[in-house]
Coordinates of C-alpha atoms in Angstrom, one line a residue:
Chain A
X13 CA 27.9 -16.5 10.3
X14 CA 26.4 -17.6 6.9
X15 CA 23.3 -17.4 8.2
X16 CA 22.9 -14.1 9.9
X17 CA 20.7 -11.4 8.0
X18 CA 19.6 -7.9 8.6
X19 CA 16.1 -8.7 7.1
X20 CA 14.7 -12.2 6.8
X21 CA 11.1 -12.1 4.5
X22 CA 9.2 -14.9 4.9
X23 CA 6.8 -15.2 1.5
X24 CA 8.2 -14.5 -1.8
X25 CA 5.1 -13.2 -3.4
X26 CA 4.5 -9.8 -4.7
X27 CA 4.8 -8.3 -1.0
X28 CA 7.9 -10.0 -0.4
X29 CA 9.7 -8.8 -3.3
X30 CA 8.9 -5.4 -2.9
X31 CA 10.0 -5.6 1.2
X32 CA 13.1 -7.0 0.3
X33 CA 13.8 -4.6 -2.6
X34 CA 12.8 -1.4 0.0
X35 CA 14.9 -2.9 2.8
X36 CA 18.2 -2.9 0.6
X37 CA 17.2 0.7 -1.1
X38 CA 16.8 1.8 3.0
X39 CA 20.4 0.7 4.1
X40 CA 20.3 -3.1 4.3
X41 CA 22.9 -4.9 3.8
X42 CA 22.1 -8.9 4.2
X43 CA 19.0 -9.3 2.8
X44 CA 16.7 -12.8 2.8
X45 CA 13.4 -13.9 1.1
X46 CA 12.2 -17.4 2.2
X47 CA 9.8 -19.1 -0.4
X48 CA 8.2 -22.8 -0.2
X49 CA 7.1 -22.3 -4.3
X50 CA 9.9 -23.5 -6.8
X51 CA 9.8 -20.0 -8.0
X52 CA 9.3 -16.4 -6.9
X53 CA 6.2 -14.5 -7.6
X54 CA 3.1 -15.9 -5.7
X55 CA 0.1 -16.1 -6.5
X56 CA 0.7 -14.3 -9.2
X57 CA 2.1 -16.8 -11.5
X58 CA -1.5 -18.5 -11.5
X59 CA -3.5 -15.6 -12.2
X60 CA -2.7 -15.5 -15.8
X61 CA -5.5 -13.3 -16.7
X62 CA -4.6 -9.3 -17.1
X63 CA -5.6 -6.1 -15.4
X64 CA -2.3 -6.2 -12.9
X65 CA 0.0 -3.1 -12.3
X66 CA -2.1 0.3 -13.4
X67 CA -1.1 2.1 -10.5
X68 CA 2.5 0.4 -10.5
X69 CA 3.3 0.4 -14.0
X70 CA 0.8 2.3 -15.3
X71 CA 0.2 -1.1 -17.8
X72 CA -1.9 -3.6 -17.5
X73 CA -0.2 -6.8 -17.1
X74 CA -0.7 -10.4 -16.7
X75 CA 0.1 -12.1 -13.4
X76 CA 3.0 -13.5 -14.2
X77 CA 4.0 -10.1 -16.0
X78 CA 3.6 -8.2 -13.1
X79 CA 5.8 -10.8 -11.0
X80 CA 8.2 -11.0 -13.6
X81 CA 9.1 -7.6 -13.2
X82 CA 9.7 -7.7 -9.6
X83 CA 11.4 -10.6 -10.1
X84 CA 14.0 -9.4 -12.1
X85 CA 14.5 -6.7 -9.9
X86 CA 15.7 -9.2 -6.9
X87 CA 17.4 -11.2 -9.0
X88 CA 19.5 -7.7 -10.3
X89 CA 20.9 -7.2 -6.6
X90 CA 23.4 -9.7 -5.6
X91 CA 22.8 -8.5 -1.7
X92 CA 18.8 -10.3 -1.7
X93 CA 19.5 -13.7 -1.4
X94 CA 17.0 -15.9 -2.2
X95 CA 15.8 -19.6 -0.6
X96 CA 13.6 -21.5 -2.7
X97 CA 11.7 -24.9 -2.3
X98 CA 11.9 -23.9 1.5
X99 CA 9.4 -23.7 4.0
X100 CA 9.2 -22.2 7.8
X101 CA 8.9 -24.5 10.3
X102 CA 9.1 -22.3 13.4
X103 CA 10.1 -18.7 14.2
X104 CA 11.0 -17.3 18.1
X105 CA 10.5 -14.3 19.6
X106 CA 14.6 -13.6 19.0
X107 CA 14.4 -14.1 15.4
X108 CA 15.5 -17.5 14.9
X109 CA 13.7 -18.9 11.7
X110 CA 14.0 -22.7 11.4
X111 CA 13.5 -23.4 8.2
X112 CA 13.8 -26.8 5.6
X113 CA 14.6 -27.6 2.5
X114 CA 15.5 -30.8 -0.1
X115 CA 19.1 -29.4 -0.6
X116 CA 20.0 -28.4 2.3
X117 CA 17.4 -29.8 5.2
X118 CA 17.7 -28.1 8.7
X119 CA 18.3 -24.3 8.6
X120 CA 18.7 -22.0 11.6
X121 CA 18.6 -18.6 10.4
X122 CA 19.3 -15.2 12.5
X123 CA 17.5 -12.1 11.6
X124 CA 17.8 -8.7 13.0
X125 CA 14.2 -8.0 11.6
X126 CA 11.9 -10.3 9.8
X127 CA 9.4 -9.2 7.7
X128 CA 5.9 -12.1 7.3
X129 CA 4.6 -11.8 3.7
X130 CA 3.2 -14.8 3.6
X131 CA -0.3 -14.2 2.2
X132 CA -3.7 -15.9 2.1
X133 CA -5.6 -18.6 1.6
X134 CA -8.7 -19.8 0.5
X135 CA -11.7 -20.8 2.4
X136 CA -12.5 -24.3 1.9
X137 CA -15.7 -26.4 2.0
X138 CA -14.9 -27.4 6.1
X139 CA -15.1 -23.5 6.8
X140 CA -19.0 -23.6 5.1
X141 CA -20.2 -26.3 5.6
X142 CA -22.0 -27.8 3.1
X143 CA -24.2 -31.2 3.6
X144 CA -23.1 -34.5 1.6
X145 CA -20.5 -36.9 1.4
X146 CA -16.9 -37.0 0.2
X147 CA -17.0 -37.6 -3.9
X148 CA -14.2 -36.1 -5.7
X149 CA -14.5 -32.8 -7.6
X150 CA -14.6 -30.4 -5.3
X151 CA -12.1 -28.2 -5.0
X152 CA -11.3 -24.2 -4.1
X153 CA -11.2 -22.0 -7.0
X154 CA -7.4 -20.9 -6.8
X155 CA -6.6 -24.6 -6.2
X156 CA -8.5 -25.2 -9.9
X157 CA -6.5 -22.0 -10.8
X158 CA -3.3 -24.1 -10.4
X159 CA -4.1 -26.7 -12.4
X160 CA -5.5 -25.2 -15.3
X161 CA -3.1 -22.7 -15.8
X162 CA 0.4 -24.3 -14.3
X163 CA -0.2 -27.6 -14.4
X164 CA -2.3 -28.6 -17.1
X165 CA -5.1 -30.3 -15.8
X166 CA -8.7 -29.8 -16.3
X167 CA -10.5 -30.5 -12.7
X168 CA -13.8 -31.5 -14.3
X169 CA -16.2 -31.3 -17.5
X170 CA -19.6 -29.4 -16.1
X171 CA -18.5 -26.8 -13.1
X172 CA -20.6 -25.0 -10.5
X173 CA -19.0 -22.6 -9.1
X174 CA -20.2 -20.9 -5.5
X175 CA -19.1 -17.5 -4.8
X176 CA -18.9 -14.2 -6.9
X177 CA -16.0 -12.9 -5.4
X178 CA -13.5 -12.2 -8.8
X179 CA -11.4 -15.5 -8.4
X180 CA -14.6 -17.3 -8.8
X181 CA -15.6 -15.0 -11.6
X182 CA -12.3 -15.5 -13.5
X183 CA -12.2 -19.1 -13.0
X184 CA -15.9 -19.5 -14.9
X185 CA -14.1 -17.6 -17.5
X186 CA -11.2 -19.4 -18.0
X187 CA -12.8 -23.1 -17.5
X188 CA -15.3 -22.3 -20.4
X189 CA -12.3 -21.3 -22.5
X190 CA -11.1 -24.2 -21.8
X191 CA -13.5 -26.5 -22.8
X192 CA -15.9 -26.9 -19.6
X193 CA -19.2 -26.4 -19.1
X194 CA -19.7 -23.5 -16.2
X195 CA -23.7 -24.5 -15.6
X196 CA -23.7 -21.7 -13.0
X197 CA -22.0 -19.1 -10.6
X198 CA -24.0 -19.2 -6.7
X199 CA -23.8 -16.4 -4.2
X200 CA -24.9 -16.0 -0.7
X201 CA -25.4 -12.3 -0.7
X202 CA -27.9 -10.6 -2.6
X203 CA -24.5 -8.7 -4.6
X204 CA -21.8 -9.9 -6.1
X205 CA -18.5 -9.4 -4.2
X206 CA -16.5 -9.6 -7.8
X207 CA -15.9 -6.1 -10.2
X208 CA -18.8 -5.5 -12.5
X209 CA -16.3 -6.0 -15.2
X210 CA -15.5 -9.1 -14.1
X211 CA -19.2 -10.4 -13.8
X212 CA -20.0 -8.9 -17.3
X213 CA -16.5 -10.3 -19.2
X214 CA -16.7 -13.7 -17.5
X215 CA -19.9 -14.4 -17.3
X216 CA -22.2 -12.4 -19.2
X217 CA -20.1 -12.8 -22.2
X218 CA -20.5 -16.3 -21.9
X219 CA -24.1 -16.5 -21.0
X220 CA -23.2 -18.2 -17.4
X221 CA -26.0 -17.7 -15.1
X222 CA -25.7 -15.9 -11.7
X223 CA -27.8 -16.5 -9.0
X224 CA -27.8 -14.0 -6.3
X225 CA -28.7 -14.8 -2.7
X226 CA -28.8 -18.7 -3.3
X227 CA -26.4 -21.2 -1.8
X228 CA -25.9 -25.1 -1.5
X229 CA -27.3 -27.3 0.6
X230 CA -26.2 -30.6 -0.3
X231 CA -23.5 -32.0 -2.9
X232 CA -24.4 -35.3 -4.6
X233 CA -22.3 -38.1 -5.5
X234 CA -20.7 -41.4 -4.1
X235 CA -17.1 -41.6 -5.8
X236 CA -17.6 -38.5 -7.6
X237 CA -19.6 -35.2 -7.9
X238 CA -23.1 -36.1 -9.6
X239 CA -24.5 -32.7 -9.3
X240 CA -25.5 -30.1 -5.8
X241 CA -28.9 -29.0 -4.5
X242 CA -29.0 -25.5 -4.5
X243 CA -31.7 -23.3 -2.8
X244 CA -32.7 -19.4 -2.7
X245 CA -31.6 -17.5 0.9
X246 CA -33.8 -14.2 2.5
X247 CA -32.6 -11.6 4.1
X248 CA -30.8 -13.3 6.7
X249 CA -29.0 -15.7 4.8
X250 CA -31.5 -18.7 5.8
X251 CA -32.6 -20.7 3.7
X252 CA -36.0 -21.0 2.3
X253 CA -37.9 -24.0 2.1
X254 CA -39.1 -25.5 -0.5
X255 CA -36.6 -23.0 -2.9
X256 CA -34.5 -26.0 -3.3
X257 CA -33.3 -27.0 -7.1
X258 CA -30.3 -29.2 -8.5
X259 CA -27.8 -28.6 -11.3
X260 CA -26.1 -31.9 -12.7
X261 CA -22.5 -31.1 -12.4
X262 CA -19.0 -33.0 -12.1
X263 CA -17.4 -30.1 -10.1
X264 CA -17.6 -27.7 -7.6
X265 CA -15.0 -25.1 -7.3
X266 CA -15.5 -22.9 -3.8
X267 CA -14.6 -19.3 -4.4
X268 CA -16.0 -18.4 -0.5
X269 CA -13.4 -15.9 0.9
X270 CA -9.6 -15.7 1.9
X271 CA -8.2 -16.1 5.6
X272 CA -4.4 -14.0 6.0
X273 CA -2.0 -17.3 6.7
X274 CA -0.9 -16.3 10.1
X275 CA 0.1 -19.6 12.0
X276 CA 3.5 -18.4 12.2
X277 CA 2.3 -15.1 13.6
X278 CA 0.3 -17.0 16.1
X279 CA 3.1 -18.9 17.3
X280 CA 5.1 -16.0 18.4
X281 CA 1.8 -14.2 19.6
X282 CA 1.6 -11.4 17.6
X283 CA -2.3 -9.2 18.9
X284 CA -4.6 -10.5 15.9
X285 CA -6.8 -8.0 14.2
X286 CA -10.5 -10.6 14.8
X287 CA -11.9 -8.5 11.6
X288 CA -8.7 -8.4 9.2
X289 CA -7.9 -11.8 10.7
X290 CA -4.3 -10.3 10.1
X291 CA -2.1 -9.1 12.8
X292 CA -2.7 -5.6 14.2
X293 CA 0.1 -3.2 12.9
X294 CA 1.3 0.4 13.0
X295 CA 2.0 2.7 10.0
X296 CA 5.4 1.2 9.6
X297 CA 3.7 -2.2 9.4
X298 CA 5.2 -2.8 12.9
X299 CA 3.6 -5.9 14.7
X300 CA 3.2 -5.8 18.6
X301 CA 6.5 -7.9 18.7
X302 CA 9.4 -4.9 18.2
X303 CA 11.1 -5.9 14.9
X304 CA 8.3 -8.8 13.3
X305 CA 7.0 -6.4 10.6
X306 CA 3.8 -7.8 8.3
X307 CA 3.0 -6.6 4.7
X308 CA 0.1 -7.8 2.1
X309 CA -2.7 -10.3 1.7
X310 CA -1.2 -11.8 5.5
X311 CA -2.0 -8.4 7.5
X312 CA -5.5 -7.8 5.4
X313 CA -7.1 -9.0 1.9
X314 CA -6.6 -6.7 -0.8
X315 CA -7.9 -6.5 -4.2
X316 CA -4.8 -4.8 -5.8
X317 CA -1.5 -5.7 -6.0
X318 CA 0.0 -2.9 -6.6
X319 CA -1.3 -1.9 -2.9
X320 CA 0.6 -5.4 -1.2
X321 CA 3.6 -3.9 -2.7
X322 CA 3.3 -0.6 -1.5
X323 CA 2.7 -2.3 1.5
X324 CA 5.6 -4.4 1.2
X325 CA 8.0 -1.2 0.7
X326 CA 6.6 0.4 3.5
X327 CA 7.2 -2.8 6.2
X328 CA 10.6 -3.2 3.8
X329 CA 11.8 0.0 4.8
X330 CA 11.0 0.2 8.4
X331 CA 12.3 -3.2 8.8
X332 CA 15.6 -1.8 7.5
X333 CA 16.0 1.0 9.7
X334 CA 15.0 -1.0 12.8
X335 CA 18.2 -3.6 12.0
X336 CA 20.0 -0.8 11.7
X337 CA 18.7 0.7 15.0
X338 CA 17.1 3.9 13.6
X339 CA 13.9 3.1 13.5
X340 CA 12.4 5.7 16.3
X341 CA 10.6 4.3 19.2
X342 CA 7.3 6.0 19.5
X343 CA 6.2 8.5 21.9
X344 CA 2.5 7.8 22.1
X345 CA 0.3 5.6 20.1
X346 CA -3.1 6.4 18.5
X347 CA -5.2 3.8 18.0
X348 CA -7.5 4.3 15.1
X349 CA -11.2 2.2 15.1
X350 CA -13.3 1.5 12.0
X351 CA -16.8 1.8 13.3
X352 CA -20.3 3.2 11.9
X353 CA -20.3 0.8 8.9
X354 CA -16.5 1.2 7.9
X355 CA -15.5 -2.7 9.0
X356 CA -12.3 -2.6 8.7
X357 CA -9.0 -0.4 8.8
X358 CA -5.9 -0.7 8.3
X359 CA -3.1 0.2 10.2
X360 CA -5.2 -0.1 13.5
X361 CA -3.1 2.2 15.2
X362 CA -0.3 5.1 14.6
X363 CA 3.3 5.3 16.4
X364 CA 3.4 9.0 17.2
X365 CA 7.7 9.4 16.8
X366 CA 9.6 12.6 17.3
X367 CA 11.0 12.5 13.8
X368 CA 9.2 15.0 11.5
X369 CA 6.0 13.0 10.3
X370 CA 4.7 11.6 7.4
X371 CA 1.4 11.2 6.2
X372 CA 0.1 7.9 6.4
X373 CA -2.2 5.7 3.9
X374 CA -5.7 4.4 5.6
X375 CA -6.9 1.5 3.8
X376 CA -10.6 0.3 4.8
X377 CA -13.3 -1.8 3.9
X378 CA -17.0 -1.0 4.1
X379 CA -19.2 -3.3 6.0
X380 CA -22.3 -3.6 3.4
X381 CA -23.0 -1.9 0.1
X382 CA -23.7 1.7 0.1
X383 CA -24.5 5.3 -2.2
X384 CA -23.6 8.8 -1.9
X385 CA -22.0 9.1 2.0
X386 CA -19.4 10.2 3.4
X387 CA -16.3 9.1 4.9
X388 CA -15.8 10.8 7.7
X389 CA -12.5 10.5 9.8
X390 CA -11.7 12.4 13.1
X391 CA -10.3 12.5 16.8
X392 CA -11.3 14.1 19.5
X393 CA -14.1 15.5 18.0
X394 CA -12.0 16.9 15.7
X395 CA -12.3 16.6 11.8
X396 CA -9.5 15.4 10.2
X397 CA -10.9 13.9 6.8
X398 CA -14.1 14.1 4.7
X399 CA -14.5 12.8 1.3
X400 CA -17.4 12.3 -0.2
X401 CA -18.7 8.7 -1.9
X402 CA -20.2 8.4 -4.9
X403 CA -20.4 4.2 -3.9
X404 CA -18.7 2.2 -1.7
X405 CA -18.6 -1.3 -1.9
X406 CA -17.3 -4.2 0.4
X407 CA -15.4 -5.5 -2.4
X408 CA -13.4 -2.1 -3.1
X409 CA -11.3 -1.4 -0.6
X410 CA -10.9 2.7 0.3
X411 CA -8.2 4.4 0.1
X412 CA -7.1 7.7 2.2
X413 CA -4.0 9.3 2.5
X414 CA -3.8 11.6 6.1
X415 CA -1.7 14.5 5.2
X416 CA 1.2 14.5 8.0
X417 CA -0.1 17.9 10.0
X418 CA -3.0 16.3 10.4
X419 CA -1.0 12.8 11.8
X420 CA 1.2 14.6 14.5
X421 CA -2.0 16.8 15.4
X422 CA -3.6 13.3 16.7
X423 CA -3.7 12.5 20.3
X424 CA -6.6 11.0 20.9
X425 CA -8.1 7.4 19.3
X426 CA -8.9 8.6 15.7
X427 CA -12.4 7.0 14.3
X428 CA -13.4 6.3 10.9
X429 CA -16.7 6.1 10.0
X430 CA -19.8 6.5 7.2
X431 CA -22.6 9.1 7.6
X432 CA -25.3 9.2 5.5
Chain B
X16 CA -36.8 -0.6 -39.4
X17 CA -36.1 -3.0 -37.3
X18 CA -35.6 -1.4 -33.4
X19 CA -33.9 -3.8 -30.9
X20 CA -33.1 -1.9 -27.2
X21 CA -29.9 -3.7 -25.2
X22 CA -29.3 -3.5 -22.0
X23 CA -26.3 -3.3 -20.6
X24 CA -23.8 -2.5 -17.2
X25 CA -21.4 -0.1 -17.3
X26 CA -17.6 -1.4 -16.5
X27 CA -16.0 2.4 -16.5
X28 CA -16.2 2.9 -13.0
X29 CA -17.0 1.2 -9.7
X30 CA -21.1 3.2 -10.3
X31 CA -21.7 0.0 -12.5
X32 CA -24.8 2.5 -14.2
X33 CA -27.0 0.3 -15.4
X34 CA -28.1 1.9 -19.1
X35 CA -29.6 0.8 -22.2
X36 CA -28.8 1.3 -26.1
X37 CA -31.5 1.7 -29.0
X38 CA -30.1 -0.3 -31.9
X39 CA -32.2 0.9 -35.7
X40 CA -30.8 -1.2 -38.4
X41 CA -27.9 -1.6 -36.9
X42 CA -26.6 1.7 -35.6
X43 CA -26.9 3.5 -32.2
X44 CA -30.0 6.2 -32.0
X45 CA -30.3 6.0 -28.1
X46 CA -28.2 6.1 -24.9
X47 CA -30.0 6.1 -21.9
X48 CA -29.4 5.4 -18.0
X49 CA -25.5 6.1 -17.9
X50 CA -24.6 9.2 -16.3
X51 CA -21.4 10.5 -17.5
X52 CA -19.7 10.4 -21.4
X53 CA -17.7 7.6 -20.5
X54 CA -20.4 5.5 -20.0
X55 CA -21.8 6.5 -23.2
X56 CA -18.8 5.6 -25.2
X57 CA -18.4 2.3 -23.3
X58 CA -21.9 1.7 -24.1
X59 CA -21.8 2.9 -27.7
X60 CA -18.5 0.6 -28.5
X61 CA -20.2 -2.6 -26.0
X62 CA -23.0 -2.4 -29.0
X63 CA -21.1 -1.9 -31.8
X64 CA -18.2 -3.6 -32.0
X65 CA -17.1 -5.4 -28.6
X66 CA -13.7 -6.6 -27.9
X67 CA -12.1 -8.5 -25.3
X68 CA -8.3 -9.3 -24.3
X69 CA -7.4 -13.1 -24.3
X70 CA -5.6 -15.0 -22.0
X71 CA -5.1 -18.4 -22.3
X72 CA -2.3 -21.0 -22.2
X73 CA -0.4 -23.0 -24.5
X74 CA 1.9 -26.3 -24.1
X75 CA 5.4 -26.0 -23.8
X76 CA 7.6 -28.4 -23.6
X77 CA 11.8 -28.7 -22.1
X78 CA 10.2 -26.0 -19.3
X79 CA 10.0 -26.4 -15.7
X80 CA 6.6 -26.5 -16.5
X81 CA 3.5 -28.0 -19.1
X82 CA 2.0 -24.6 -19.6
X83 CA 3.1 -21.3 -20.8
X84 CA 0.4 -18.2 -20.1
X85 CA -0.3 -16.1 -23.2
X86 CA -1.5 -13.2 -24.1
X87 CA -3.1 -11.5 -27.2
X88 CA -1.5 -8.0 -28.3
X89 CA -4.7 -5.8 -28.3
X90 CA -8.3 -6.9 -28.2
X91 CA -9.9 -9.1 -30.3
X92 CA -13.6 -9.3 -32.1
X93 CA -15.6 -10.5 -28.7
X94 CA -16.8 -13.3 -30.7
X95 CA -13.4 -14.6 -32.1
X96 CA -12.3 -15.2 -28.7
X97 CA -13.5 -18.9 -28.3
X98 CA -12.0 -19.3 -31.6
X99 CA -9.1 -17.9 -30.8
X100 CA -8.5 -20.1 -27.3
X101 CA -9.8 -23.1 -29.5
X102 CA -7.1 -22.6 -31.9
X103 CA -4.3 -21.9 -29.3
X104 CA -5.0 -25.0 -27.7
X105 CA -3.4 -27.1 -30.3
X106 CA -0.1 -24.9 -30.2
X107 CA 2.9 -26.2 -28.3
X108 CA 6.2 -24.1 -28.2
X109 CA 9.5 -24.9 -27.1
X110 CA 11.3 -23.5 -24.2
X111 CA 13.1 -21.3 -23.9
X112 CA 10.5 -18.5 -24.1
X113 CA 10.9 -14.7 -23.0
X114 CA 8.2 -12.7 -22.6
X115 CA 6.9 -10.7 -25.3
X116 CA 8.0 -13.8 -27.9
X117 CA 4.9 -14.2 -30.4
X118 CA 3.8 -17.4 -30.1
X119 CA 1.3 -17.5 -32.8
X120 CA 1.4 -14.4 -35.5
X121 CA -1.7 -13.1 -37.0
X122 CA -3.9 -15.5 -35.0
X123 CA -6.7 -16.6 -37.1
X124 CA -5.8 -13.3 -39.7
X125 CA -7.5 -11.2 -36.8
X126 CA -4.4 -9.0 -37.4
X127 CA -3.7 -9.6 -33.6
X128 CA 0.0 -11.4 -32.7
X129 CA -0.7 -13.9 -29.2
X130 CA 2.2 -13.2 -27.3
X131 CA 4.3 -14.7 -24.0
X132 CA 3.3 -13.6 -20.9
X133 CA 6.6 -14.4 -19.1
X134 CA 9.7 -15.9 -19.8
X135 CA 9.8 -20.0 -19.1
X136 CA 13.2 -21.4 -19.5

């Protein structure tokens, strides 16, 4: 029976952690985290630069300082065991996990519940397209992350980077400290998707130039990276002829949007969110499959962690309670729908159970840049939420917390929208 | 008098004002275009005397792995932080590290200890 668990996690990043950690607090008693890295932590461990854990810690921490923490935390309880160096082959619809590792090859694992925190990843040059042949140097900007900052390699001399979004930013940043050239940071849309702290500390400070709605057209180069042919876009992202420039470069780093890894979610076919790209969960972070529960970057992008590990405590906990059989089935659902430029939300629908309510966090993303509107929620013609926006931005996700009268009032399909 | 007017985004709050600062010999005699006091101290500080938080890497070596990430105590003079990375990038340390362990005191006299960002055994 060695390998029966209450809760199996599959991702050890920052969501992961805190699932496991909430489904021991809730009741657990056999816990498992799953993680293909040689370490726990994520992502995190790479993103060396600070600004983590405000809201969690009220510090501001590294990467690895934020992980660190959590880490130490799962490592405290001797009830969260914890598989390293191992990767998920294949999970059923019953909750066998096979599994494999170097030590041990072959595992069959039974869970009661199992919890998918496996994250993101990054867009890559297939997913845009870009004209040219195969030369070396190009590579996605967390993949360059890796290497400069775990692994000690530099992955070129004279970088252009394409995509403003804050990985892309930070990388500029941390390549020109160490020793490159950043000749320019590209981006599509006529804003930049990265924190305006981010675009003036990594590149202003450094005088890297930004060029908004530009792209690539074609990357030069036999056996490696000579330089790109870049070009200015209009308003519908075409581009416009005769625009075209190059920069001489030796790299190209892609920072050009994250996709939630969800092949395993597919396999057992969990109902995908086509927006989030995530599957399509509940308030407890339930899945459509009864006990497959989803937390962080793999249900929907975020832009802070200490969000993915609220999220995490919240599929932890449910998790929990559904080994143990106390998680309440749900007398009606609610579906809630992002429309009238809110693009996405997040859960997409709400388990209506007997038990006395809660209130429930909303997280959403707007579809385009916008100033002073409103958020408006409601059901049934009913108002449930207001707030009023200063700014919203695709880049910052928004935050609402429904007070629990107002969750069990619901019967209807809740909306979320933005009215001028 | 020499009058030089700088322009500059706000980083207080996701508004990102854009606002400019009148410089006279060297000190601040106009704030314009941000729209709350925050701003303005952001702004007055940005002009004055700017500093940013490094983090960079240095070698290790006996660790799992070549790199240990590093932080610097407080902020540093903006323009000491090339320097600064320069200069840490001919440090190695020796593992085991914790977090928090100063890896290079007084970096540069800047008065600033680089520190650890997690433990690497």
């Amino acid at each position: 029976m060695m390998n029966d668990y209450d809760v199996v996690i599959i991702g050890g990043g920052p969501a992961g952690m805190a699932a496991a950690l909430s489904a021991r607090k809730t009741g657990a008693e056999k816990v498992l985290i799953i993680e293909r890295d040689r370490e726990l932590g994520g992502i995190l461990q790479q993103c060396i630069h600070n600004g983590f854990g405000l809201h969690r810690f009220k510090e501001e921490l590294t990467g690895p300082g934020y992980a660190g923490r959590y880490i130490k935390m799962v490592q405290a309880d001797p009830s969260i065991d914890v598989l390293l160096d191992t990767m998920v082959l294949d999970v059923e619809q019953d909750k066998i996990i096979y599994a494999v590792n170097p030590k041990q090859g072959m595992l069959t694992i039974q869970a009661k519940a199992v919890i998918f925190t496996m994250g993101c990843r990054e867009r890559t040059r297939g997913a845009i397209r870009i004209a040219g042949g195969r030369a070396a140097g190009v590579f996605t900007a967390g993949a360059a992350q890796r290497m400069v900052n775990m692994e000690g390699f530099l992955p070129g001399k004279k970088i252009v980077i394409l995509g403003s979004g804050d990985i892309g930013l930070i990388m500029a940043r941390r390549l020109t400290l160490e020793g490159a050239k950043v000749q320019a940071v590209l981006e599509l849309m006529p804003y930049s998707n990265g924190l305006t702290r981010n675009v003036v500390q990594c590149l202003e400070d450094f005088d890297i130039p930004l060029h908004l709605s530009h792209t690539i057209v074609k990357v030069h180069g036999k056996e490696r990276v000579t330089g790109v042919t870049c070009a200015k876009v209009d308003e519908n992202r075409a581009v416009i002829p005769g625009s075209e420039f190059d920069i001489e470069c030796d790299c190209l780093l892609l920072s050009v949007g994250l996709i939630p890894e969800n092949e395993l979610s597919r396999t057992i076919d969990l109902a995908m969110d086509s927006l989030t790209s995530g599957p399509i969960v509940d308030q407890f972070r339930q899945t459509s499959l009864p006990g497959f529960f989803a937390a962080g970057n793999v249900v929907h992008v975020h832009d802070l962690v200490d969000f993915v590990s609220q999220e995490g405590e919240i599929a932890g906990n449910a998790a929990a309670k559904y080994a143990l059989g106390q998680l309440p089935k749900a007398q009606r659902v609610v579906d809630i729908e992002a429309t009238g430029g809110v693009r996405t939300v997040v859960p997409q629908h709400l388990s209506i159970t007997p038990e006395s309510p809660e209130s429930v966090r909303l997280f959403m993303r707007v579809g385009k840049p916008e100033q002073r509107i409103t958020l408006v929620i409601e059901s049934a013609g009913k108002m449930l939420y207001t707030r009023k926006l200063a700014v919203a931005k695709p880049g910052e996700m928004i935050v609402v917390e429904l007070p629990a009268d107002k969750v069990c009032e619901c019967t209807n399909k809740i909306t979320v929208s933005l009215v001028k | 008098m020499e009058q030089v007017k700088r322009r500059l985004s706000c980083i207080v709050c996701p508004m990102s004002c854009q606002g400019e600062v009148t410089l006279e010999n060297g000190s601040v005699t106009g704030i314009t275009g941000f729209t709350c006091p925050r701003g303005e101290k952001y702004a007055r500080e940005e002009v004055v005397a700017p500093k940013r938080t490094l983090t960079t890497t240095v070698r290790i070596s006996g660790a799992q792995l070549p790199l240990l990430p590093v932080i610097s105590k407080t902020a540093l003079p903006k323009d000491k932080v090339v320097d600064c990375a320069r200069f840490l990038s001919n440090i190695r340390v020796q593992a085991p590290v914790k977090e928090g362990d100063v890896v290079c005191a007084d970096i540069l006299g800047l008065g600033v200890d680089i520190v650890a960002a997690r433990d690497l055994l």
